[in-house]
Amino acid sequence: MSTDYLEVTTHLAVDDMTRHWAYFRSLPRTNKERKSSIHKDDVGGSTVRRNIRVYNGRDEEKLVLDDASFELVSLPTSLSTADFYEIQENSTKDSLTLQQKYHDEVSTFMKNKLGCDKVVCFHSQVRNEKRTMEGKGVQGYASGMPHTDSSAVSADQLALSKLENDDPQQYGRYMYLNLWRNISSHPIENNHLTVLDERSVVKPDDYITKDLHGDGYSLVQYSLNARHADQHRWYYFPKMKKDEGILFKQFDSDWTKSGRTCFHMSVADPKVGADEARERESIELRAVCFWKKNSDGIGVDSMPTKENTNADLIKYPPNLSANTFDDASVLDLIMALVLKIVPFVYLLFGHKNNRITQYSGKPDDYLDKFVTVVDYFPQWPSYGVVWVKNEMKRAGEAKKGIAAITKVIMDDQMGYNGTKAFRPDEKKEIADYLVGNERFMKTAMKHWGTFILE
């Protein structure tokens, strides 16, 4: 056994027979939000401290994606360090151009590496602990506790949402994964990405379901059980260069693979002082890869559908954390991005049992509701604002952009606007009516039209 390892302390979850949760938001919940929730604290679920060993992965030859759930890869990029920060700031047309350039690089790499037929890149995050206060979207390191970023149920929903108008029945497998890389010209010296060989995880014992509530999204992920901590085999790759990356799985629908989801976290080398190493500069890009049913990468047909996942019965965690639905007296805007960032979820109006389930046949019946949705734009989460801004700029003209955004709202992928069950022609009739309505367009122009002029 290798003697080249870091020995670090972390928190691991305990299966205490409760549903674990965490609120990970840029602004703390208000007293009113806490009062109306069964979650009085921002973190729930028992944890314990454990010492773990993190081994040098460069000493191992058999750490490959489908077996271990992660893999070190060679992936040169034409983008500079400054380019990656420009992508994160996301404030100019150059940002979108650079973003697309990087997405194209990664998509080509993944198709060649994995043999998949379709790649949808949809969200990236630059990390540098010293630049988190600049207000440009840079975040610190995800340290402290191993986690996955998704789960079977959340990944299935995400994969289906990323196909947009594509027919999911032509595909037989999807893989939701991250590409993590150094963006600096200097090798990474500390705060390494640490990944767990899933072959050392005890199934199903070690997977503890957890609800994560962030800025504009909620999803189900897994925490790692402390029960078999001595069996877990952790790895990192020291001195990672800019032309290297780590592919790691968030979820693979193919249940025949031993590596399907990767627990990960950031760890600091206890032997390196705070002022002895350069700050880590990294980016992770999320993508969903799809294989058609006749592809070589298909072992079994593992593709989810709305039918086999019983999508209409899936609940949304924030709703279940409310004390009651009967005391809902204000509008709760619950958003997460469907189209290009993360799955998009919408509004709940009043009582659950008053939610619309069938089309009335009159598109003007929905005018007040969706005017209110748009008028609440200043209270939308930051991710929602960025998405609208990008859609308007991409459209190039106000009416075209508003029409595209209205279509996404009307599609109601997660079923919280009351229009999810409507037929496509019914959704289109309402959307066309709204875009042709003076009051709706005036409200949309007030909040979104200025993005065209920037």
Coordinates of C-alpha atoms in Angstrom, one line a residue:
M1 CA 0.0 0.0 0.0
S2 CA 1.3 3.5 -0.9
T3 CA 2.7 5.6 1.8
D4 CA 2.2 8.8 -0.2
Y5 CA -0.9 10.3 1.2
L6 CA -2.4 13.3 3.1
E7 CA -4.1 12.6 6.4
V8 CA -6.9 15.1 7.0
T9 CA -10.0 15.5 9.2
T10 CA -13.5 15.7 7.7
H11 CA -17.1 15.4 8.6
L12 CA -19.0 12.3 7.6
A13 CA -22.8 11.8 7.8
V14 CA -24.6 9.4 10.1
D15 CA -27.7 7.6 9.1
D16 CA -29.8 8.8 12.0
M17 CA -33.1 7.8 10.3
T18 CA -34.0 11.4 9.4
R19 CA -34.0 13.2 6.1
H20 CA -30.9 15.4 6.0
W21 CA -30.9 18.9 4.5
A22 CA -28.8 22.0 4.0
Y23 CA -29.5 25.6 2.9
F24 CA -26.6 26.9 0.9
R25 CA -27.6 30.4 -0.1
S26 CA -25.8 33.7 -0.7
L27 CA -28.2 35.4 1.7
P28 CA -29.5 33.8 4.9
R29 CA -33.1 32.9 5.2
T30 CA -35.4 35.5 6.8
N31 CA -37.1 34.9 10.1
K32 CA -40.4 34.6 8.1
E33 CA -38.9 31.9 6.0
R34 CA -37.7 30.0 9.0
K35 CA -41.0 30.4 10.8
S36 CA -42.9 28.9 7.9
S37 CA -40.5 25.9 7.5
I38 CA -40.0 22.8 9.5
H39 CA -36.3 23.5 9.1
K40 CA -35.4 26.0 11.8
D41 CA -31.7 25.4 11.3
D42 CA -29.9 25.7 8.0
V43 CA -28.3 22.3 8.3
G44 CA -30.0 19.1 9.5
G45 CA -28.7 15.5 9.9
S46 CA -26.1 14.0 12.3
T47 CA -22.4 14.1 11.4
V48 CA -19.2 12.9 13.0
R49 CA -15.5 13.9 12.6
R50 CA -13.2 11.3 11.1
N51 CA -9.6 11.2 10.0
I52 CA -9.2 10.0 6.4
R53 CA -6.2 9.3 4.1
V54 CA -6.1 10.8 0.7
Y55 CA -3.7 8.9 -1.6
N56 CA -1.7 10.2 -4.6
G57 CA -3.7 9.1 -7.6
R58 CA -0.7 9.5 -9.9
D59 CA 0.7 6.3 -8.4
E60 CA -2.4 4.3 -9.5
E61 CA -3.0 2.9 -13.0
K62 CA -6.6 1.7 -12.7
L63 CA -8.5 4.9 -11.8
V64 CA -10.7 5.1 -14.9
L65 CA -14.1 6.8 -15.2
D66 CA -16.5 3.8 -15.6
D67 CA -14.7 1.8 -12.8
A68 CA -13.8 4.4 -10.1
S69 CA -16.3 7.2 -11.1
F70 CA -13.4 9.6 -11.9
E71 CA -10.4 9.8 -14.2
L72 CA -7.4 12.2 -14.7
V73 CA -7.3 13.3 -18.3
S74 CA -5.1 15.4 -20.6
L75 CA -7.1 18.3 -22.0
P76 CA -5.3 21.4 -23.4
T77 CA -7.3 24.5 -23.8
S78 CA -6.9 27.6 -25.9
L79 CA -8.4 29.9 -23.2
S80 CA -6.2 32.0 -20.9
T81 CA -6.7 32.4 -17.2
A82 CA -8.3 35.8 -17.7
D83 CA -10.7 34.2 -20.2
F84 CA -12.0 31.9 -17.5
Y85 CA -12.6 34.8 -15.2
E86 CA -14.4 36.6 -18.0
I87 CA -16.7 33.6 -18.4
Q88 CA -17.5 33.7 -14.7
E89 CA -18.3 37.4 -14.7
N90 CA -20.7 36.8 -17.6
S91 CA -21.3 40.5 -18.2
T92 CA -20.4 41.1 -21.9
K93 CA -20.9 39.6 -25.3
D94 CA -17.2 38.4 -25.1
S95 CA -18.2 36.4 -22.0
L96 CA -20.8 34.4 -24.1
T97 CA -18.4 34.0 -26.9
L98 CA -15.7 32.6 -24.6
Q99 CA -18.2 30.4 -22.9
Q100 CA -19.3 28.9 -26.1
K101 CA -15.7 28.4 -27.2
Y102 CA -14.9 26.5 -24.0
H103 CA -18.1 24.5 -24.3
D104 CA -17.2 23.5 -27.8
E105 CA -13.7 22.4 -26.7
V106 CA -15.1 20.2 -23.9
S107 CA -17.9 18.8 -26.1
T108 CA -15.5 17.7 -28.7
F109 CA -13.2 16.2 -26.1
M110 CA -16.1 14.3 -24.4
K111 CA -17.4 12.9 -27.6
N112 CA -14.0 11.6 -28.6
K113 CA -13.2 10.3 -25.1
L114 CA -16.5 8.8 -24.2
G115 CA -18.0 7.9 -27.6
C116 CA -21.2 9.7 -26.8
D117 CA -23.5 11.1 -29.5
K118 CA -24.6 14.4 -27.8
V119 CA -23.1 16.7 -25.1
V120 CA -25.0 19.5 -23.4
C121 CA -22.7 21.8 -21.4
F122 CA -24.8 24.0 -19.1
H123 CA -23.0 25.5 -16.1
S124 CA -19.5 26.3 -14.9
Q125 CA -18.0 27.7 -11.7
V126 CA -14.6 29.4 -11.2
R127 CA -13.1 29.1 -7.7
N128 CA -10.5 31.2 -6.0
E129 CA -10.8 31.8 -2.2
K130 CA -9.2 35.2 -2.4
R131 CA -11.5 36.6 -5.1
T132 CA -14.9 35.7 -3.6
M133 CA -15.6 39.3 -2.4
E134 CA -15.2 40.9 -5.8
G135 CA -18.8 40.4 -6.7
K136 CA -18.1 38.7 -10.0
G137 CA -19.4 35.2 -9.2
V138 CA -16.1 33.6 -8.1
Q139 CA -16.7 31.1 -5.2
G140 CA -14.5 29.5 -2.6
Y141 CA -13.6 25.9 -2.3
A142 CA -16.2 23.1 -1.5
S143 CA -14.4 21.8 1.6
G144 CA -15.6 20.3 4.8
M145 CA -17.8 17.4 3.9
P146 CA -17.9 14.8 1.1
H147 CA -20.9 15.0 -1.2
T148 CA -22.3 14.3 -4.6
D149 CA -23.9 17.1 -6.6
S150 CA -26.9 15.1 -7.6
S151 CA -28.7 11.8 -7.1
A152 CA -30.7 9.2 -9.2
V153 CA -34.0 11.2 -9.1
S154 CA -32.5 14.7 -9.6
A155 CA -30.1 13.5 -12.4
D156 CA -32.9 11.8 -14.2
Q157 CA -35.0 15.0 -14.2
L158 CA -32.0 17.1 -15.3
A159 CA -31.1 14.7 -18.2
L160 CA -34.7 14.9 -19.5
S161 CA -34.8 18.7 -19.3
K162 CA -31.5 19.0 -21.3
L163 CA -33.0 17.2 -24.3
E164 CA -35.4 20.1 -24.9
N165 CA -37.2 19.2 -28.1
D166 CA -35.1 16.1 -28.8
D167 CA -36.8 12.8 -28.4
P168 CA -35.5 11.0 -25.3
Q169 CA -36.6 7.6 -26.7
Q170 CA -33.8 7.6 -29.2
Y171 CA -31.2 7.5 -26.4
G172 CA -30.3 4.6 -24.2
R173 CA -27.9 6.1 -21.7
Y174 CA -26.9 9.4 -20.2
M175 CA -24.0 10.5 -18.0
Y176 CA -24.1 13.7 -15.9
L177 CA -20.5 14.7 -15.1
N178 CA -18.1 17.4 -14.2
L179 CA -14.8 18.4 -15.8
W180 CA -12.6 20.1 -13.2
R181 CA -9.4 21.8 -14.1
N182 CA -6.7 24.2 -13.1
I183 CA -7.0 27.5 -14.9
S184 CA -3.7 29.0 -13.8
S185 CA -0.3 28.7 -15.4
H186 CA 1.1 27.5 -12.1
P187 CA 0.5 23.9 -10.8
I188 CA -2.0 23.5 -8.0
E189 CA -0.2 23.6 -4.7
N190 CA -3.0 23.2 -2.2
N191 CA -6.8 22.8 -1.7
H192 CA -6.9 19.8 -4.0
L193 CA -10.0 18.3 -5.4
T194 CA -10.3 14.9 -3.6
V195 CA -12.4 12.1 -5.2
L196 CA -13.6 8.8 -3.8
D197 CA -13.1 5.5 -5.7
E198 CA -16.7 4.3 -5.8
R199 CA -15.6 0.7 -5.7
S200 CA -14.6 1.2 -2.1
V201 CA -18.1 2.5 -1.2
V202 CA -20.5 0.1 0.5
K203 CA -23.8 0.0 -1.4
P204 CA -26.5 1.0 -0.5
D205 CA -25.4 1.6 3.1
D206 CA -23.1 4.6 2.5
Y207 CA -25.5 6.8 0.5
I208 CA -27.5 9.1 2.7
T209 CA -30.2 11.2 0.9
K210 CA -30.0 14.9 1.5
D211 CA -32.0 17.9 0.2
L212 CA -29.8 20.8 -0.9
H213 CA -31.5 24.3 -1.2
G214 CA -29.4 26.9 -3.0
D215 CA -29.9 30.2 -4.7
G216 CA -32.8 29.5 -7.0
Y217 CA -32.7 25.7 -7.0
S218 CA -33.3 22.7 -4.8
L219 CA -32.2 19.1 -5.5
V220 CA -31.5 15.8 -3.9
Q221 CA -27.9 14.7 -3.4
Y222 CA -26.0 12.2 -1.3
S223 CA -23.9 12.6 1.8
L224 CA -21.4 9.9 2.7
N225 CA -22.1 7.6 5.7
A226 CA -19.3 7.3 8.3
R227 CA -20.3 3.6 8.9
H228 CA -17.6 2.2 6.6
A229 CA -15.1 5.1 6.6
D230 CA -12.2 2.7 7.0
Q231 CA -13.0 1.0 3.7
H232 CA -13.1 4.2 1.6
R233 CA -10.3 4.9 -0.8
W234 CA -9.7 8.6 -1.4
Y235 CA -7.4 10.2 -4.1
Y236 CA -6.0 13.5 -5.3
F237 CA -3.7 14.4 -8.1
P238 CA -0.9 16.7 -6.8
K239 CA 0.5 19.6 -8.9
M240 CA -2.2 19.5 -11.5
K241 CA -1.4 21.7 -14.5
K242 CA -3.6 23.7 -16.8
D243 CA -3.7 21.1 -19.5
E244 CA -5.0 18.4 -17.1
G245 CA -8.5 17.8 -15.8
I246 CA -10.4 15.4 -13.7
L247 CA -13.6 14.0 -15.1
F248 CA -15.9 12.8 -12.4
K249 CA -19.5 11.5 -12.5
Q250 CA -22.4 13.1 -10.9
F251 CA -24.6 10.2 -12.1
D252 CA -24.5 7.6 -14.8
S253 CA -27.8 5.9 -15.8
D254 CA -26.0 2.7 -16.8
W255 CA -26.4 0.6 -13.6
T256 CA -23.9 -2.0 -14.9
K257 CA -20.9 0.3 -14.2
S258 CA -19.1 0.1 -10.9
G259 CA -18.5 3.8 -11.0
R260 CA -21.7 5.8 -11.3
T261 CA -21.5 8.7 -8.9
C262 CA -18.5 10.4 -7.3
F263 CA -18.2 11.7 -3.7
H264 CA -15.8 14.6 -3.7
M265 CA -14.6 17.6 -1.7
S266 CA -11.7 20.0 -1.5
V267 CA -9.0 19.2 1.0
A268 CA -6.1 21.3 2.2
D269 CA -2.6 19.7 2.7
P270 CA -2.0 19.9 6.5
K271 CA 1.7 20.2 5.9
V272 CA 1.3 23.4 3.8
G273 CA 0.9 26.7 5.6
A274 CA -1.6 29.2 4.6
D275 CA 1.0 31.5 3.1
E276 CA 3.2 28.9 1.6
A277 CA 1.2 28.1 -1.5
R278 CA -0.4 30.0 -4.3
E279 CA -4.2 30.3 -4.2
R280 CA -5.9 27.6 -6.2
E281 CA -7.6 28.8 -9.4
S282 CA -10.0 26.3 -10.9
I283 CA -13.1 25.8 -12.9
E284 CA -15.6 23.0 -13.0
L285 CA -17.9 22.6 -16.0
R286 CA -21.1 20.5 -15.8
A287 CA -22.4 18.5 -18.8
V288 CA -24.8 15.8 -19.7
C289 CA -23.7 13.2 -22.3
F290 CA -26.1 11.1 -24.2
W291 CA -25.7 7.8 -26.1
K292 CA -28.1 6.7 -28.8
K293 CA -29.6 3.2 -28.5
N294 CA -27.4 1.8 -31.3
S295 CA -24.2 3.3 -29.9
D296 CA -21.2 1.2 -28.8
G297 CA -21.4 2.8 -25.4
I298 CA -24.7 1.2 -24.6
G299 CA -24.6 -1.9 -22.4
V300 CA -28.3 -1.7 -21.3
D301 CA -31.1 0.7 -22.1
S302 CA -31.0 2.8 -19.0
M303 CA -32.6 6.0 -20.2
P304 CA -35.2 7.6 -18.0
T305 CA -38.6 8.7 -19.4
K306 CA -41.4 10.7 -17.8
E307 CA -43.3 7.4 -17.7
N308 CA -40.8 5.1 -16.1
T309 CA -39.7 7.7 -13.5
N310 CA -43.4 8.5 -12.8
A311 CA -42.4 12.2 -13.2
D312 CA -45.9 13.5 -12.3
L313 CA -45.6 12.1 -8.8
I314 CA -42.2 13.6 -8.0
K315 CA -42.3 16.3 -5.2
Y316 CA -40.3 19.4 -4.8
P317 CA -38.4 19.5 -1.5
P318 CA -39.1 23.1 -0.4
N319 CA -42.8 22.4 -0.6
L320 CA -42.5 19.4 1.7
S321 CA -40.5 21.5 4.2
A322 CA -43.3 24.0 4.7
N323 CA -45.3 23.8 7.9
T324 CA -48.6 23.7 5.9
F325 CA -49.7 24.8 2.5
D326 CA -52.8 26.4 4.0
D327 CA -50.9 29.3 5.6
A328 CA -49.3 30.4 2.3
S329 CA -50.4 34.0 2.1
V330 CA -47.6 35.4 -0.1
L331 CA -46.1 34.5 -3.5
D332 CA -43.1 32.1 -3.2
L333 CA -40.8 32.4 -6.2
I334 CA -38.9 29.1 -6.4
M335 CA -36.6 29.0 -9.4
A336 CA -33.8 26.9 -10.8
L337 CA -32.7 27.0 -14.4
V338 CA -33.8 24.5 -17.0
L339 CA -32.4 25.7 -20.2
K340 CA -28.8 26.4 -19.8
I341 CA -27.8 26.3 -16.2
V342 CA -29.9 24.1 -13.9
P343 CA -33.5 22.7 -13.9
F344 CA -36.1 25.5 -13.9
V345 CA -38.9 25.5 -11.3
Y346 CA -41.6 28.1 -10.9
L347 CA -44.2 29.7 -8.8
L348 CA -46.7 28.4 -6.3
F349 CA -49.8 30.6 -5.9
G350 CA -51.7 30.2 -2.7
H351 CA -53.1 26.8 -1.7
K352 CA -51.8 23.6 -3.2
N353 CA -55.3 22.3 -3.9
N354 CA -56.1 25.4 -6.0
R355 CA -53.4 24.7 -8.5
I356 CA -54.6 24.6 -12.1
T357 CA -54.4 21.2 -13.7
Q358 CA -56.5 21.6 -16.9
Y359 CA -56.5 24.3 -19.6
S360 CA -59.6 26.5 -19.3
G361 CA -59.6 27.1 -23.0
K362 CA -59.2 30.9 -22.5
P363 CA -55.6 32.2 -22.6
D364 CA -56.6 35.5 -21.0
D365 CA -57.4 33.5 -17.8
Y366 CA -53.7 33.2 -17.3
L367 CA -52.7 36.8 -17.9
D368 CA -52.7 38.1 -14.3
K369 CA -50.7 35.1 -13.1
F370 CA -47.9 35.4 -15.6
V371 CA -47.8 39.2 -15.4
T372 CA -47.1 38.7 -11.7
V373 CA -44.4 36.2 -12.5
V374 CA -42.6 38.8 -14.6
D375 CA -43.3 41.7 -12.3
Y376 CA -41.4 39.8 -9.5
F377 CA -38.3 39.7 -11.6
P378 CA -36.3 42.0 -9.2
Q379 CA -36.8 39.3 -6.5
W380 CA -35.7 36.5 -8.8
P381 CA -32.5 34.7 -7.7
S382 CA -29.3 35.8 -9.3
Y383 CA -29.0 32.7 -11.5
G384 CA -32.5 33.5 -13.0
V385 CA -31.5 37.1 -13.7
V386 CA -28.3 35.9 -15.5
W387 CA -30.3 33.4 -17.6
V388 CA -32.9 36.1 -18.7
K389 CA -30.1 38.5 -19.5
N390 CA -28.3 35.9 -21.7
E391 CA -31.5 34.9 -23.4
M392 CA -32.3 38.5 -24.3
K393 CA -28.9 39.1 -25.6
R394 CA -28.8 35.9 -27.6
A395 CA -32.2 36.8 -29.2
G396 CA -30.9 40.2 -30.3
E397 CA -34.3 41.8 -30.3
A398 CA -36.8 42.4 -27.4
K399 CA -39.9 40.6 -28.7
K400 CA -37.9 37.5 -29.8
G401 CA -36.2 37.2 -26.4
I402 CA -39.4 37.7 -24.4
A403 CA -41.1 35.0 -26.5
A404 CA -38.3 32.5 -25.9
I405 CA -38.4 33.2 -22.1
T406 CA -42.2 33.0 -22.0
K407 CA -42.1 29.6 -23.8
V408 CA -39.8 28.2 -21.0
I409 CA -42.1 29.5 -18.3
M410 CA -45.1 27.9 -20.0
D411 CA -43.4 24.5 -20.5
D412 CA -43.4 24.3 -16.7
Q413 CA -41.0 21.3 -16.6
M414 CA -41.3 20.6 -12.9
G415 CA -45.1 21.3 -12.7
Y416 CA -45.2 24.3 -10.3
N417 CA -46.9 26.8 -12.6
G418 CA -50.0 24.6 -13.2
T419 CA -49.4 24.3 -17.0
K420 CA -47.1 21.2 -17.1
A421 CA -50.0 18.9 -18.0
F422 CA -51.3 21.1 -20.8
R423 CA -50.9 19.9 -24.4
P424 CA -48.2 21.6 -26.4
D425 CA -50.8 23.4 -28.6
E426 CA -52.5 24.7 -25.4
K427 CA -49.2 26.0 -24.0
K428 CA -48.4 27.6 -27.3
E429 CA -51.8 29.3 -27.4
I430 CA -51.2 30.9 -24.0
A431 CA -47.6 31.9 -24.8
D432 CA -48.7 33.5 -28.1
Y433 CA -51.5 35.3 -26.3
L434 CA -49.1 36.7 -23.7
V435 CA -46.5 37.9 -26.2
G436 CA -49.3 39.6 -28.2
N437 CA -50.8 41.2 -25.0
E438 CA -49.9 44.9 -24.4
R439 CA -50.0 44.6 -20.6
F440 CA -47.7 41.5 -20.5
M441 CA -45.3 42.9 -23.0
K442 CA -45.1 46.3 -21.2
T443 CA -44.3 44.4 -18.0
A444 CA -41.7 42.2 -19.7
M445 CA -40.1 45.2 -21.5
K446 CA -39.9 47.1 -18.2
H447 CA -37.8 44.3 -16.6
W448 CA -36.1 42.6 -19.5
G449 CA -35.9 45.1 -22.4
T450 CA -33.0 47.0 -20.9
F451 CA -30.7 43.9 -21.5
I452 CA -31.0 44.5 -25.2
L453 CA -29.5 48.0 -24.9
E454 CA -26.5 46.9 -22.8

